[in-house]
């Protein structure tokens, strides 16, 4: 595969005009279908949350507002994912012209930005909910520390993503001095660590609740579903 194609109409890995086997297979329909289905399920759950909190019990709090904000970020992110299929997402790289791939890389920057905004705002919503459900000094302190870290981490991620992609696009994607895969892995690792910490934070408190075993298991399952 040629690592640095020269023409905008060229295709990565195609030098003699012969396409590899199964080149016309793609995952475009799968990407759009799965994304749309999951977004529909998310919309239903968020709508139910809004109805219960705002209209049924009329106790709207900061975690509800953050949840709605994160939902809109998810909607924009999923919309951009589906739009990305028009720029080569889900297809073999050699089936997409270089000029289209370059446009797609710029779209990918927006997708990653929205992904981080959505992911971090969801985590903050969880911590705000923990503060509301478990109004204990130590829990509130841990949640405040977590929220502060996520805000700083989120801002640094967005800034570093902007700087990183600006350098990549100015130097050509294939000749970039930055290891973009390493940046992605570091970002994903930090997200994974914060996910685990946020998930285990309420578990000791749930275990101390005086509930029947089926109720306690249902509560654990509810928190586990939210984590997923």
Coordinates of C-alpha atoms in Angstrom, one line a residue:
X1 CA 0.0 0.0 0.0
X2 CA 1.3 3.4 -0.9
X3 CA 1.5 5.4 2.3
X4 CA 1.4 8.8 0.7
X5 CA -0.8 9.0 -2.5
X6 CA 0.0 12.1 -4.6
X7 CA -3.2 12.8 -6.5
X8 CA -6.6 13.8 -5.2
X9 CA -8.3 11.4 -7.5
X10 CA -6.0 8.6 -6.7
X11 CA -7.0 5.8 -4.4
X12 CA -4.9 4.4 -1.5
X13 CA -3.4 1.0 -2.4
X14 CA -4.5 1.0 -6.0
X15 CA -1.6 1.3 -8.5
X16 CA -2.5 -0.9 -11.4
X17 CA -6.3 -0.4 -11.5
X18 CA -7.0 -3.9 -10.1
X19 CA -9.3 -4.0 -7.1
X20 CA -8.7 -6.5 -4.3
X21 CA -11.3 -9.2 -3.8
X22 CA -14.5 -8.2 -2.0
X23 CA -13.7 -4.5 -2.5
X24 CA -17.3 -3.6 -3.0
X25 CA -18.4 -5.0 0.4
X26 CA -19.0 -2.3 3.0
X27 CA -20.5 -1.7 6.4
X28 CA -22.4 1.5 5.6
X29 CA -25.9 0.0 6.1
X30 CA -24.8 -1.6 9.3
X31 CA -23.3 1.6 10.7
X32 CA -26.4 3.7 9.8
X33 CA -28.8 0.9 11.1
X34 CA -27.0 0.3 14.4
X35 CA -26.5 4.0 15.1
X36 CA -30.1 4.9 14.3
X37 CA -31.5 2.0 16.4
X38 CA -29.3 2.9 19.5
X39 CA -30.2 6.6 19.1
X40 CA -33.9 5.7 19.0
X41 CA -33.6 3.7 22.2
X42 CA -31.6 6.5 23.8
X43 CA -34.3 9.0 22.8
X44 CA -37.0 6.9 24.4
X45 CA -35.1 6.6 27.7
X46 CA -34.3 10.3 27.8
X47 CA -37.9 11.3 27.0
X48 CA -39.1 9.1 29.8
X49 CA -36.5 10.6 32.2
X50 CA -37.7 14.1 31.2
X51 CA -41.4 13.2 31.6
X52 CA -40.9 11.6 35.1
X53 CA -38.5 14.3 36.5
X54 CA -40.1 17.4 35.0
X55 CA -43.8 16.6 34.8
X56 CA -44.6 13.6 37.0
X57 CA -42.6 14.2 40.2
X58 CA -41.6 17.8 39.3
X59 CA -38.1 17.6 40.8
X60 CA -35.8 18.8 38.1
X61 CA -32.1 18.9 39.2
X62 CA -28.7 19.7 37.8
X63 CA -28.1 16.1 36.8
X64 CA -31.2 16.1 34.6
X65 CA -30.1 19.2 32.8
X66 CA -26.6 17.7 32.2
X67 CA -28.3 14.5 30.9
X68 CA -30.3 16.5 28.4
X69 CA -27.2 18.4 27.3
X70 CA -25.3 15.1 26.8
X71 CA -28.2 13.7 24.8
X72 CA -28.0 16.6 22.3
X73 CA -24.2 16.0 22.0
X74 CA -25.0 12.3 21.3
X75 CA -27.6 13.2 18.7
X76 CA -25.1 15.5 16.9
X77 CA -22.3 12.9 17.2
X78 CA -24.5 10.1 15.7
X79 CA -25.7 12.4 13.0
X80 CA -22.1 13.1 12.0
X81 CA -21.3 9.3 12.1
X82 CA -24.0 8.7 9.6
X83 CA -22.8 11.6 7.5
X84 CA -19.3 10.1 7.6
X85 CA -20.5 7.1 5.5
X86 CA -20.6 9.6 2.6
X87 CA -16.9 10.2 3.0
X88 CA -15.6 6.7 3.2
X89 CA -16.6 5.5 6.7
X90 CA -17.5 1.8 6.5
X91 CA -15.8 1.2 3.1
X92 CA -12.4 -0.1 2.2
X93 CA -10.0 2.8 2.0
X94 CA -9.0 2.0 -1.6
X95 CA -12.7 2.4 -2.6
X96 CA -12.7 6.1 -1.7
X97 CA -10.9 8.8 -3.7
X98 CA -8.1 10.6 -1.8
X99 CA -9.9 14.0 -1.9
X100 CA -13.0 12.4 -0.3
X101 CA -10.8 10.8 2.4
X102 CA -9.3 14.2 3.2
X103 CA -12.7 15.7 3.6
X104 CA -13.7 12.7 5.8
X105 CA -10.6 13.3 8.0
X106 CA -11.8 16.8 8.7
X107 CA -15.3 15.4 9.5
X108 CA -13.6 12.9 11.8
X109 CA -12.3 15.8 13.9
X110 CA -15.8 17.0 14.5
X111 CA -16.9 13.5 15.4
X112 CA -14.1 13.1 18.0
X113 CA -14.9 16.5 19.5
X114 CA -18.6 15.6 19.9
X115 CA -17.7 12.2 21.2
X116 CA -15.6 13.7 24.0
X117 CA -18.2 16.3 24.8
X118 CA -20.9 13.7 25.0
X119 CA -18.9 11.1 26.9
X120 CA -17.6 13.6 29.5
X121 CA -21.0 15.3 30.0
X122 CA -22.6 11.8 30.6
X123 CA -20.0 11.1 33.3
X124 CA -20.7 14.5 34.9
X125 CA -24.4 13.7 34.9
X126 CA -23.7 10.4 36.7
X127 CA -21.6 12.2 39.4
X128 CA -24.3 14.9 39.8
X129 CA -26.9 12.1 40.3
X130 CA -24.7 10.4 42.9
X131 CA -24.5 13.7 44.8
X132 CA -28.3 14.0 44.7
X133 CA -29.0 10.3 45.6
X134 CA -26.3 10.0 48.3
X135 CA -26.1 13.4 50.1
X136 CA -23.1 12.4 52.3
X137 CA -20.1 14.7 52.8
X138 CA -17.5 12.2 51.6
X139 CA -19.6 11.2 48.5
X140 CA -20.2 14.9 47.7
X141 CA -16.4 15.6 48.0
X142 CA -15.5 12.6 45.7
X143 CA -18.1 13.7 43.2
X144 CA -16.9 17.3 43.2
X145 CA -13.3 16.2 42.7
X146 CA -14.5 13.9 39.9
X147 CA -16.5 16.7 38.2
X148 CA -13.5 19.1 38.4
X149 CA -11.2 16.5 36.9
X150 CA -13.6 15.7 34.1
X151 CA -14.0 19.4 33.3
X152 CA -10.2 19.9 33.1
X153 CA -9.7 16.6 31.2
X154 CA -12.5 17.5 28.8
X155 CA -11.1 21.0 28.0
X156 CA -7.6 19.6 27.6
X157 CA -8.8 16.9 25.3
X158 CA -10.7 19.3 23.1
X159 CA -7.7 21.7 22.9
X160 CA -5.2 18.9 22.3
X161 CA -7.5 17.4 19.6
X162 CA -7.7 20.8 17.9
X163 CA -3.9 21.3 17.9
X164 CA -3.2 17.7 16.9
X165 CA -5.5 17.7 13.9
X166 CA -4.4 21.2 12.8
X167 CA -0.8 19.8 12.6
X168 CA -2.0 16.7 10.9
X169 CA -3.9 18.5 8.2
X170 CA -1.1 21.1 7.6
X171 CA 1.5 18.3 7.1
X172 CA -0.7 15.9 5.1
X173 CA -2.4 13.0 6.9
X174 CA 0.2 10.5 5.6
X175 CA 3.2 12.6 6.5
X176 CA 2.1 13.8 9.9
X177 CA 4.8 14.0 12.6
X178 CA 2.2 13.1 15.2
X179 CA 1.3 9.5 16.1
X180 CA -2.5 9.9 16.0
X181 CA -3.1 6.3 17.0
X182 CA -1.0 6.8 20.2
X183 CA -3.1 9.9 21.0
X184 CA -6.3 7.9 20.5
X185 CA -5.1 5.1 22.8
X186 CA -4.1 7.5 25.5
X187 CA -7.4 9.3 25.3
X188 CA -9.3 6.0 25.4
X189 CA -7.3 4.8 28.4
X190 CA -8.1 7.8 30.5
X191 CA -11.8 7.4 29.5
X192 CA -11.7 3.8 30.6
X193 CA -10.2 4.6 34.0
X194 CA -12.7 7.3 34.7
X195 CA -15.5 4.9 33.6
X196 CA -14.4 2.2 36.1
X197 CA -14.0 4.7 38.9
X198 CA -17.5 6.2 38.4
X199 CA -19.0 2.8 38.2
X200 CA -17.5 1.5 41.4
X201 CA -18.1 4.7 43.4
X202 CA -21.7 4.0 44.5
X203 CA -21.4 0.2 44.9
X204 CA -20.4 0.3 48.6
X205 CA -23.3 2.6 49.3
X206 CA -25.7 0.4 47.4
X207 CA -24.6 -2.6 49.5
X208 CA -25.4 -0.7 52.7
X209 CA -29.0 0.0 51.7
X210 CA -31.6 -1.9 53.8
X211 CA -33.5 -3.5 50.9
X212 CA -34.6 -7.0 50.2
X213 CA -32.2 -9.0 48.0
X214 CA -34.4 -8.8 44.8
X215 CA -34.6 -5.0 45.2
X216 CA -30.9 -4.7 45.8
X217 CA -30.1 -6.9 42.8
X218 CA -32.5 -4.8 40.7
X219 CA -30.7 -1.6 41.9
X220 CA -27.3 -3.0 41.0
X221 CA -28.6 -4.0 37.6
X222 CA -30.0 -0.5 37.0
X223 CA -26.6 1.1 37.8
X224 CA -24.8 -1.6 35.6
X225 CA -27.2 -0.8 32.7
X226 CA -26.4 2.9 33.1
X227 CA -22.7 2.1 33.0
X228 CA -23.0 0.1 29.8

